[in-house]
Each structure stands twice: as C-alpha cells, then as structure tokens.
PDB file of C-alpha atoms and ligand atoms in Angstrom:
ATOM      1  CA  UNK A   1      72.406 120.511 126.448  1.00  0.00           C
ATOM      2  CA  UNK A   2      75.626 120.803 128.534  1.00  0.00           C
ATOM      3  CA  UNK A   3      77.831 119.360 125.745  1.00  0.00           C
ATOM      4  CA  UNK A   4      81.183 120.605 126.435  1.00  0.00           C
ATOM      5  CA  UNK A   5      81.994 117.370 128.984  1.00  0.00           C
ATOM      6  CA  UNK A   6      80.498 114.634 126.948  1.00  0.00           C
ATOM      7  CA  UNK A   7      82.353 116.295 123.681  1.00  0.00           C
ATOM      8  CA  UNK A   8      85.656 115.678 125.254  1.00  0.00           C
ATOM      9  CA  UNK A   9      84.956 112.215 126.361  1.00  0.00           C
ATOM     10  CA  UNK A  10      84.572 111.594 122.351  1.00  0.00           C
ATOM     11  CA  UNK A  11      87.962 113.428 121.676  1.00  0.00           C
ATOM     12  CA  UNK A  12      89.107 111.296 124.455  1.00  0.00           C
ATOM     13  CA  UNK A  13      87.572 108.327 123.026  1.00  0.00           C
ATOM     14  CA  UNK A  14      88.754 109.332 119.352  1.00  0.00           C
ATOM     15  CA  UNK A  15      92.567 109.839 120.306  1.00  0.00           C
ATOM     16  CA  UNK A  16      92.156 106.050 121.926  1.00  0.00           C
ATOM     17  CA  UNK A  17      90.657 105.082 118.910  1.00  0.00           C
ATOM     18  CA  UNK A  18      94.021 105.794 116.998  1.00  0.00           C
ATOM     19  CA  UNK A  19      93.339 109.641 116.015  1.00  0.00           C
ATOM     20  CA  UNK A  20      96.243 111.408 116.275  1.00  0.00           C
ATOM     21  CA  UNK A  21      96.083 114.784 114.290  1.00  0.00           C
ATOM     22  CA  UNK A  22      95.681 117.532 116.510  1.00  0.00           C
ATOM     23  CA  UNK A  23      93.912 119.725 114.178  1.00  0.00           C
ATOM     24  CA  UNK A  24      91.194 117.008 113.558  1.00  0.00           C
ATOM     25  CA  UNK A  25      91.129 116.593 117.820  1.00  0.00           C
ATOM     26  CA  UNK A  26      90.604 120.664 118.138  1.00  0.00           C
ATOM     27  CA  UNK A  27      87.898 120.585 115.838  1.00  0.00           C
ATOM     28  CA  UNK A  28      86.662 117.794 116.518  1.00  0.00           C
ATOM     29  CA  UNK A  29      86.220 118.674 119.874  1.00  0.00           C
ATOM     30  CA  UNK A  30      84.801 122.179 118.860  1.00  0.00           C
ATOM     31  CA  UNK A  31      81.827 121.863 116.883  1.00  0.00           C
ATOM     32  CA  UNK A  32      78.659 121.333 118.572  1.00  0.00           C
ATOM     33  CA  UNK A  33      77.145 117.664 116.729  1.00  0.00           C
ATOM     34  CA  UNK A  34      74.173 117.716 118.633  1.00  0.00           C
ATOM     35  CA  UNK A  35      72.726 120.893 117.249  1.00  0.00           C
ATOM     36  CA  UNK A  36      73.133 118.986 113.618  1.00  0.00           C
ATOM     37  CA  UNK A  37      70.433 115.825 114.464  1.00  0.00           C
ATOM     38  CA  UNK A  38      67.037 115.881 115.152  1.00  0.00           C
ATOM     39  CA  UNK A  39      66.244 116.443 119.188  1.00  0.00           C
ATOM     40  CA  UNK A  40      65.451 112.663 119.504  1.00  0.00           C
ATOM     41  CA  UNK A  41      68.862 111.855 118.820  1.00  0.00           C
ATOM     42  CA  UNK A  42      70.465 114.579 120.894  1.00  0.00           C
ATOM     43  CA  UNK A  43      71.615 111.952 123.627  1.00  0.00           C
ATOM     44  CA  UNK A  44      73.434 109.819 121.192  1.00  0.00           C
ATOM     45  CA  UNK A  45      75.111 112.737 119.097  1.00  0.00           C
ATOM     46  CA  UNK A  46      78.438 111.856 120.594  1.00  0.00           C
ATOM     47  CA  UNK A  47      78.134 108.401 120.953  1.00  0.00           C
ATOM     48  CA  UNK A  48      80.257 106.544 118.084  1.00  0.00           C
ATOM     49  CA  UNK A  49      77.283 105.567 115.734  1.00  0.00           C
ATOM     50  CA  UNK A  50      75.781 106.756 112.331  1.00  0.00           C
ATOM     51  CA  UNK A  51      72.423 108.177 113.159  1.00  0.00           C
ATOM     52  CA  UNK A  52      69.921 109.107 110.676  1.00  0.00           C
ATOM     53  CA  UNK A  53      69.540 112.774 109.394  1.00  0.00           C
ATOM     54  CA  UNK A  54      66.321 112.327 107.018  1.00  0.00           C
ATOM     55  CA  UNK A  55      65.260 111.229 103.578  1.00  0.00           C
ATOM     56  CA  UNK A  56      67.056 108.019 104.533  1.00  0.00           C
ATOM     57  CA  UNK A  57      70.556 109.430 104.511  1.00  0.00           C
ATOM     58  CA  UNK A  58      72.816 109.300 107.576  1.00  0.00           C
ATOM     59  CA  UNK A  59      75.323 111.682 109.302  1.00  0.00           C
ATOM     60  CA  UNK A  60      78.664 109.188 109.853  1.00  0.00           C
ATOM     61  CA  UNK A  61      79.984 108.408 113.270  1.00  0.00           C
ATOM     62  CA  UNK A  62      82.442 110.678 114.464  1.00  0.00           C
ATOM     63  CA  UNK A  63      85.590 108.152 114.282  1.00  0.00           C
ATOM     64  CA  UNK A  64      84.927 107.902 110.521  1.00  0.00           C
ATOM     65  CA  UNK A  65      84.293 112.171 110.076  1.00  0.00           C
ATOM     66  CA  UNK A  66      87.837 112.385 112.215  1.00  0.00           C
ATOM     67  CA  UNK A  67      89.466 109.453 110.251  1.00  0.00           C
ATOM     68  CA  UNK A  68      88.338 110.975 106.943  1.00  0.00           C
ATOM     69  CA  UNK A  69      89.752 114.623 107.802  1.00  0.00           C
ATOM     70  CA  UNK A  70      92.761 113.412 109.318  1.00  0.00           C
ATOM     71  CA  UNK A  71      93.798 111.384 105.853  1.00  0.00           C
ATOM     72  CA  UNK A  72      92.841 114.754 103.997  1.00  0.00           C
ATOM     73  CA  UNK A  73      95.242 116.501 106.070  1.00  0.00           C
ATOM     74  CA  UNK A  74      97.964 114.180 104.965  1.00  0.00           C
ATOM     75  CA  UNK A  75      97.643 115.233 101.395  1.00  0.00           C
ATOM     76  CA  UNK A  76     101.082 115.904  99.993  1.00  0.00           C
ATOM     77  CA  UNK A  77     100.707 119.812  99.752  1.00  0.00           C
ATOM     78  CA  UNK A  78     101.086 119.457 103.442  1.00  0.00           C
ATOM     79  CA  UNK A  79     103.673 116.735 104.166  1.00  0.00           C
ATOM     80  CA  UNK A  80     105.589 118.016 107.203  1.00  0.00           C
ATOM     81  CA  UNK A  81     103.262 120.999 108.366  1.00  0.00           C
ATOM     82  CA  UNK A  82     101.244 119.396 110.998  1.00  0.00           C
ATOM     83  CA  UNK A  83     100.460 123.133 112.271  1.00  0.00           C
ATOM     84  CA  UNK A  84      98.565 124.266 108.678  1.00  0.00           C
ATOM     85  CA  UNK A  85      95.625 124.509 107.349  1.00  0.00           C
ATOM     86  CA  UNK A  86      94.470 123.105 104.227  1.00  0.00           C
ATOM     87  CA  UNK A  87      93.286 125.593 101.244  1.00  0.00           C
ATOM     88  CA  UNK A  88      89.898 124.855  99.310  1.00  0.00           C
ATOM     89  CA  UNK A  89      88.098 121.648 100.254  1.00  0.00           C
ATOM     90  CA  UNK A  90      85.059 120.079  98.363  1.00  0.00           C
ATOM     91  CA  UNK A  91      82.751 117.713 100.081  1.00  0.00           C
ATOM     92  CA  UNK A  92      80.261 115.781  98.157  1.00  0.00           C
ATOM     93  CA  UNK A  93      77.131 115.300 100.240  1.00  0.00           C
ATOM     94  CA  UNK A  94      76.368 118.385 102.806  1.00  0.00           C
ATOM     95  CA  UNK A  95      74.002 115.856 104.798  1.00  0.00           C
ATOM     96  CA  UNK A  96      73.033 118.179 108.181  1.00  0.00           C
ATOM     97  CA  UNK A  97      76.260 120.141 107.542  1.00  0.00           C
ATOM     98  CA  UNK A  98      78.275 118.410 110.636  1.00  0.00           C
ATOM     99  CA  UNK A  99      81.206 117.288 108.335  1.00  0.00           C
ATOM    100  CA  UNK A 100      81.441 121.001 106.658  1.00  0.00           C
ATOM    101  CA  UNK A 101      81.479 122.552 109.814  1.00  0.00           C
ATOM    102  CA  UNK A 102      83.994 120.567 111.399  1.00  0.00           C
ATOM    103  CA  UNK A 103      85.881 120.612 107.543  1.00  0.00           C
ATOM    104  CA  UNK A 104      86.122 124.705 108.507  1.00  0.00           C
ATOM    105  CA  UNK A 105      88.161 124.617 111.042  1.00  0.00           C
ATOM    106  CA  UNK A 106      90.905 122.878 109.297  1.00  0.00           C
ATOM    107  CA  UNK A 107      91.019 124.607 105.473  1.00  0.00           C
ATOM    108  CA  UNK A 108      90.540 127.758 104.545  1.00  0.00           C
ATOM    109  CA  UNK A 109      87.457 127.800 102.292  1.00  0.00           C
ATOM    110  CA  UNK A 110      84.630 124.805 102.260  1.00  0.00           C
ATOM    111  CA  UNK A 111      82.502 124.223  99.319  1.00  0.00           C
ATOM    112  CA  UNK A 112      79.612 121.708 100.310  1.00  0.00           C
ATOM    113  CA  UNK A 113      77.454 120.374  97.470  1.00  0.00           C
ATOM    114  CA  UNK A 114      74.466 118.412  98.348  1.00  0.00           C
ATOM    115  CA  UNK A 115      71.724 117.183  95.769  1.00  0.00           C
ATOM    116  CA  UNK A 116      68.891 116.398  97.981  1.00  0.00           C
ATOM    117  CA  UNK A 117      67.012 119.920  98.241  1.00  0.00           C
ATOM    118  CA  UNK A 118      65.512 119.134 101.644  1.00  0.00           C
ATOM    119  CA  UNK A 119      69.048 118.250 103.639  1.00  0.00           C
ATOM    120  CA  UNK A 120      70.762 121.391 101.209  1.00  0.00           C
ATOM    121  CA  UNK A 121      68.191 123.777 103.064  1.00  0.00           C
ATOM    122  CA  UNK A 122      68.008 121.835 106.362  1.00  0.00           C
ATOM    123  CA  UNK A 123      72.088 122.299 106.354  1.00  0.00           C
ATOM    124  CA  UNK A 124      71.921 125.586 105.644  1.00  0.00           C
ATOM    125  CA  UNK A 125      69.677 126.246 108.890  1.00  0.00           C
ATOM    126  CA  UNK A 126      71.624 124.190 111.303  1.00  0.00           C
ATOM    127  CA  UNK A 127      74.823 125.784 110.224  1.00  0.00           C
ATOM    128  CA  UNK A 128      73.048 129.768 110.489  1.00  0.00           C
ATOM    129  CA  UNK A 129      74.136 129.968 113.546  1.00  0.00           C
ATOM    130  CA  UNK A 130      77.811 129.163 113.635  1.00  0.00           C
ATOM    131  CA  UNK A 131      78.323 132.303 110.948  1.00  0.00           C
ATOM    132  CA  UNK A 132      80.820 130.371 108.793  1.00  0.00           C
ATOM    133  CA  UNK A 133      82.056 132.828 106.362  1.00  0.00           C
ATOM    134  CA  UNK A 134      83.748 130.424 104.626  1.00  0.00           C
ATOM    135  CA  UNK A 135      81.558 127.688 104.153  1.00  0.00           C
ATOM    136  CA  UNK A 136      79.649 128.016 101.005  1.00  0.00           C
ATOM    137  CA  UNK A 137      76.666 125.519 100.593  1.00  0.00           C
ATOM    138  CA  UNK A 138      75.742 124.188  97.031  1.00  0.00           C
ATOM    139  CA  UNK A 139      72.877 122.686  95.611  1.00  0.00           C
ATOM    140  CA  UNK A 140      73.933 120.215  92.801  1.00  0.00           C
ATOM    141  CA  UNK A 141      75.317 117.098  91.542  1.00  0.00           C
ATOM    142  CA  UNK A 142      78.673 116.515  93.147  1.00  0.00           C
ATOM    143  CA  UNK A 143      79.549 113.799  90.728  1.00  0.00           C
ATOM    144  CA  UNK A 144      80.593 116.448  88.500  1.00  0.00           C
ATOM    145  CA  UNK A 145      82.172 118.220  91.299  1.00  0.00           C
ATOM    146  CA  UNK A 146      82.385 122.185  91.419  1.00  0.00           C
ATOM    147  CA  UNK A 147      84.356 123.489  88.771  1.00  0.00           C
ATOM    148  CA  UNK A 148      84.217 127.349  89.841  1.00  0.00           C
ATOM    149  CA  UNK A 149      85.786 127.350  93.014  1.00  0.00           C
ATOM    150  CA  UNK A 150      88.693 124.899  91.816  1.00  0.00           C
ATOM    151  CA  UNK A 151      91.535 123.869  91.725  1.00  0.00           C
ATOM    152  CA  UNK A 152      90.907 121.960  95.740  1.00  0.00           C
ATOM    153  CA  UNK A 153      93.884 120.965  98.084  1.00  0.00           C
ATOM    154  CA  UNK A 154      91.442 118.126  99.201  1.00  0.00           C
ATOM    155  CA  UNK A 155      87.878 116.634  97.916  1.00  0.00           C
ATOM    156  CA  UNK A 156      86.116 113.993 100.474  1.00  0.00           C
ATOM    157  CA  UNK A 157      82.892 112.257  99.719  1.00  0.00           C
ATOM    158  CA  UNK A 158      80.379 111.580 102.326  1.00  0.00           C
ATOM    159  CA  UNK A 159      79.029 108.835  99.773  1.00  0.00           C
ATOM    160  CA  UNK A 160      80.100 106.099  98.143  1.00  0.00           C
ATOM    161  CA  UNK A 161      79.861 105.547  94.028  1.00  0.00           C
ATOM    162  CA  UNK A 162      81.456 102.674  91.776  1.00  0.00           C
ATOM    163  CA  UNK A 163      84.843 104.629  90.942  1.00  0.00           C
ATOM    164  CA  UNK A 164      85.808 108.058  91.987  1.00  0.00           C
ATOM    165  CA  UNK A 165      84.414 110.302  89.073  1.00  0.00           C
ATOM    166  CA  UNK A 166      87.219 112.053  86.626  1.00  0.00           C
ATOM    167  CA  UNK A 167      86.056 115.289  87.702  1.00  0.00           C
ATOM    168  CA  UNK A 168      87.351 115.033  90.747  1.00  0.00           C
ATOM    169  CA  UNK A 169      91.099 114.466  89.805  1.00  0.00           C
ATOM    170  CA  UNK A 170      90.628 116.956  87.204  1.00  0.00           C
ATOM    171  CA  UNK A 171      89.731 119.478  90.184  1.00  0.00           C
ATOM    172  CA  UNK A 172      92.202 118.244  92.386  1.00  0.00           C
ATOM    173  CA  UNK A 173      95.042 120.812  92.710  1.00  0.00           C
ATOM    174  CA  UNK A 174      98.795 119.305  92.338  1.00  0.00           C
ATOM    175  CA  UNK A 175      99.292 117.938  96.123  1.00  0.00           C
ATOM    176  CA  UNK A 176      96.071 117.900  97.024  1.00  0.00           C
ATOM    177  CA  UNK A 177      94.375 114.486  98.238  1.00  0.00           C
ATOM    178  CA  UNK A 178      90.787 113.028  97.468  1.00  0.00           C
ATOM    179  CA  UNK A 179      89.573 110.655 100.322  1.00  0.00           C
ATOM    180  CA  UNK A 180      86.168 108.906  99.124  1.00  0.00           C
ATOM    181  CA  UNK A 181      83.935 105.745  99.905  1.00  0.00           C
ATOM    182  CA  UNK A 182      84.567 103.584  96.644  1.00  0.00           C
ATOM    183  CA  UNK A 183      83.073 100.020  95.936  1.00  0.00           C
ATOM    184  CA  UNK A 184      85.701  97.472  96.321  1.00  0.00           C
ATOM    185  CA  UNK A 185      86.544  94.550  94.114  1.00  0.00           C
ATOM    186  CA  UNK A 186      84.802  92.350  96.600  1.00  0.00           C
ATOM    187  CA  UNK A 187      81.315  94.350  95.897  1.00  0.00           C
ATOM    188  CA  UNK A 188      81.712  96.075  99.313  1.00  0.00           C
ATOM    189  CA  UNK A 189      83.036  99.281  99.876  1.00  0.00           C
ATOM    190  CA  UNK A 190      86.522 100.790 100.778  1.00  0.00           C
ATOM    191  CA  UNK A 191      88.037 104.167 101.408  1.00  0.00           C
ATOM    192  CA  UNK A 192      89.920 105.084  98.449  1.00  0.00           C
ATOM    193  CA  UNK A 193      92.955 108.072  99.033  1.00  0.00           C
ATOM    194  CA  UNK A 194      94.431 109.555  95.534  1.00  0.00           C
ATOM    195  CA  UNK A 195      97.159 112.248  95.537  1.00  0.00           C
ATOM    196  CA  UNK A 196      97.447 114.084  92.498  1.00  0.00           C
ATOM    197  CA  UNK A 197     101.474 114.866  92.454  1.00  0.00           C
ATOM    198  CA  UNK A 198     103.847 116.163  89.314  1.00  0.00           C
ATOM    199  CA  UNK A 199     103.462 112.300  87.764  1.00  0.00           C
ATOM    200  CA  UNK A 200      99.885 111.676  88.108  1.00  0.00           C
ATOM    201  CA  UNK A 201      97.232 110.143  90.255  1.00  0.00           C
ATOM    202  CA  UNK A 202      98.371 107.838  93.262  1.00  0.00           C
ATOM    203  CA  UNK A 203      95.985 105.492  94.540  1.00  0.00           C
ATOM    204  CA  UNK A 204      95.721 103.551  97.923  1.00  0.00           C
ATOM    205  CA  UNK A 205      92.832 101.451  99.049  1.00  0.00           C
ATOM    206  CA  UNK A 206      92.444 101.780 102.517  1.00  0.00           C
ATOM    207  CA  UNK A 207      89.462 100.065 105.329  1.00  0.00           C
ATOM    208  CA  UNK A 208      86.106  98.890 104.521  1.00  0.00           C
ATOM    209  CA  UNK A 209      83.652 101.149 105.102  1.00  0.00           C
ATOM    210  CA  UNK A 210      79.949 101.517 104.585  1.00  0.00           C
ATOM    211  CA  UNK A 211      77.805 104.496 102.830  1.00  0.00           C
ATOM    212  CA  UNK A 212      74.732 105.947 101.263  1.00  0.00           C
ATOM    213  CA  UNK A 213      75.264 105.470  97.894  1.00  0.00           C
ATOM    214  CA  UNK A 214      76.499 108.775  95.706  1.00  0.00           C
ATOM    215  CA  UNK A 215      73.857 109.211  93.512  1.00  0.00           C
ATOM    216  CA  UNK A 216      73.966 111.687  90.354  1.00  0.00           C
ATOM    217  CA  UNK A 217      71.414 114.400  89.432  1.00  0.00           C
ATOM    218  CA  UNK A 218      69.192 117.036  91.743  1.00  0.00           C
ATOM    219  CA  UNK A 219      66.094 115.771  93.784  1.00  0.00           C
TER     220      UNK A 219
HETATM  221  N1  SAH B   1      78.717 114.890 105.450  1.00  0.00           N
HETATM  222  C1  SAH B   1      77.345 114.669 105.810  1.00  0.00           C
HETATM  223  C2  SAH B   1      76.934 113.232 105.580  1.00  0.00           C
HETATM  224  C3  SAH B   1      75.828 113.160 104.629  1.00  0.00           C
HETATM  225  S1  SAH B   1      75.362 111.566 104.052  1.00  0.00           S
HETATM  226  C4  SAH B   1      77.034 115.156 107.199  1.00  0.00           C
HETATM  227  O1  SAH B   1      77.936 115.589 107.915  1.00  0.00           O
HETATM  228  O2  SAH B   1      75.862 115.127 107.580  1.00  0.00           O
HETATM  229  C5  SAH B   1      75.793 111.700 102.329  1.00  0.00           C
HETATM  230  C6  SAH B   1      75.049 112.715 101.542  1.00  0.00           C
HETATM  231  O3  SAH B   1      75.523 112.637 100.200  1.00  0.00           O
HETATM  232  C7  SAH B   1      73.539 112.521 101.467  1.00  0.00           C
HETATM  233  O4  SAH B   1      72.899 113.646 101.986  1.00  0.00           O
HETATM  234  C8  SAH B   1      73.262 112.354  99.967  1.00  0.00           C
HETATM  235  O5  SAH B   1      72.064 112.960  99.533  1.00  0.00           O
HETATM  236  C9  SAH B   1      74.469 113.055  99.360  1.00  0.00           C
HETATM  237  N2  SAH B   1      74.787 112.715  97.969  1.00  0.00           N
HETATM  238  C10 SAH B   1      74.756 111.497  97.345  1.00  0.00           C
HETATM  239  N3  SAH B   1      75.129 111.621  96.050  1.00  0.00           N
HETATM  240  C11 SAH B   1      75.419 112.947  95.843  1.00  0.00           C
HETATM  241  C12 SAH B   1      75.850 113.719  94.721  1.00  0.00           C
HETATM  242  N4  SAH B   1      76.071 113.173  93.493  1.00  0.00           N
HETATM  243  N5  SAH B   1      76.038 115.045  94.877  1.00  0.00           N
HETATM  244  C13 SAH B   1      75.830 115.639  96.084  1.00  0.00           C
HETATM  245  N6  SAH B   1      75.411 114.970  97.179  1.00  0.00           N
HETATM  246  C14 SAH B   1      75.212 113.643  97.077  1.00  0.00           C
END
C-alpha cells in the first residue's frame, strides 16, 4: 500500500481535529498503522475509527493515540520544552504494538507490557521490522506496572480499570505524568491525567472515553 498520501491526510485531519504538538504530528505521521491490522482492515487503517486487532481487543483511533501522547508530553518534567523528548515511558496494553511504536519516536526508551500472550507475540512480529532498539516488549500484568525499568517520565494505559492502580504513581518519576482510561463517577469512563510533582499526586479528569477493560493476571 502507497500510504505515505493517505497518512498525511490523517495528520491533516488530526491537526484540524485540535492536535497541536508537533512531536505527536511527526510521529504520527511516521509510523506505518496499516502494517499493525489485519489485511482486511488495511483500507480503513487511517480512517478515524477503533478497529479490531483480535481476541476481542481493539487498536484506538488515531485522534485518541495522538490525544493520549500529546497530554503525556505535557507532563511537568517537560513544561516549556516543546522540542524534547520524553525519558522512559510505560504503556499498559501492547495491543498490535501501533501505540509503542508511535510512543518511540517521542521518549527515549518504551516498555510495553501486554498480558494476552497471543497480541504480546503478534506485537512483537508486526513491530520486527521497524528495528526499535528501544522498545522493549513485556509479557505480564501491567496492573502492577514494571518495577525494573522505573522510575517513568510518563505511564499511559491503553485500557481502562476502576482507579489507576498505586503502582503506577509509585513508578512515576517526580514530573512525570500518567494519562489512563479510568471509570468515572457516572459508571462510564474518563481520561484521568496525574502529575506526580514535589507535593504529591495531581489529578484532572479529562473527556469521556471508551476502552477494553484493564484486566489483571496473564492469559
Ligand atoms: N496500545 C494498543 C491498544 C491495545 S488495546 C495498540 O496500539 O494496539 C488494550 C490492551 O490492553 C489489550 O490488548 C489488553 O489485552 C491489554 N490489557 C488489559 N489489561 C491489561 C493488564 N493488566 N496488563 C497488560 N495489558 C493489559
């Protein structure tokens, strides 16, 4: 497929959409989302929709992957540096490995974690080819997050639990930023942002948004 031209109709379409980060826009615009869904779907890869990735999970649609990244970017750590990169970034749910590639070209190390065996492997083939030294793929439980490669300058779930687990603050590094799905008050869901700074956690409760459930243990 001849992406290149249909990719930067969805940067295009993702500025309009109120993205405005140019790091997010650059990668974004770089990595190649069709080669991360089955062939079926290749003709709707950039479309903005969720489309399905297997064992009834769901890759999200790219204004929520851009939205996501761009909050993550505005951790505290680095306030005023729109040129920088962030440090060490934990997702929670590899999925096809779309969000961790696109997470690589804004930080300088990813750690992935993804407790479905079958997507953990099936990420680790569709990402083979891009050679991303510094994406390292984990099979586990995020809910506990990855102790060994913290502390992170940013965490970001690609699922949604009842409260964001402690482990996550307690892996947080001091001006680093968690963005993650959380059920709202209401019973639906929300994204939730918390800094960590010098006098604790900061919370915000941003949009409504809707994903696969975070679920705990290895299957
Ligand atoms: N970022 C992914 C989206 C994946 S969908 C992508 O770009 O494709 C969310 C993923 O979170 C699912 O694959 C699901 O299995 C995984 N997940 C849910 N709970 C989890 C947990 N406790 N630890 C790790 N992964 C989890």
């Amino acid at each position: 497929m001849a992406s290149d031209a249909v990719r930067a109709r969805m940067v295009q379409r993702l500025a309009a959409q109120g993205i405005a980060d140019a790091r997010v826009l650059r990668a974004m615009g770089t990595v190649e989302r069709h080669l991360f869904v089955d062939s079926a779907l290749v003709n709707q890869a950039y479309e903005d929709t969720s489309l399905p990735i297997g064992l009834g999970q769901t890759i999200s649609k790219p204004n929520v992957v851009a939205r996501m990244i761009e909050l993550l970017l505005g951790a505290p750590a680095l306030a005023g540096k729109p040129g920088d990169r962030l440090g060490r970034v934990l997702e929670i749910g590899t999925g096809c490995g779309y969000q961790a590639a696109v997470l690589s070209h804004v930080a300088s190390e990813v750690y992935s974690i993804e407790r479905l065996r079958g997507l953990h492997e099936r990420a680790r083939a569709n990402l083979r080819p891009f050679r991303l030294a510094t994406v390292h793929l984990l099979l586990g439980d995020g809910m506990i997050g990855y102790a060994k490669g913290a502390p992170y300058a940013g965490i970001i779930a690609a699922a949604g639990g009842e409260a964001v687990p402690e482990a996550w603050i307690a892996q947080l590094a001091v001006g680093g930023r968690i963005v993650a799905p959380t059920q709202s008050a209401t019973g639906g869901q929300a994204l939730v942002v918390i800094d960590k700074t010098a006098r604790g956690a900061e919370r915000r409760i941003l949009e409504a948004v809707h994903f696969v459930p975070l679920k705990s243990g290895i299957a």
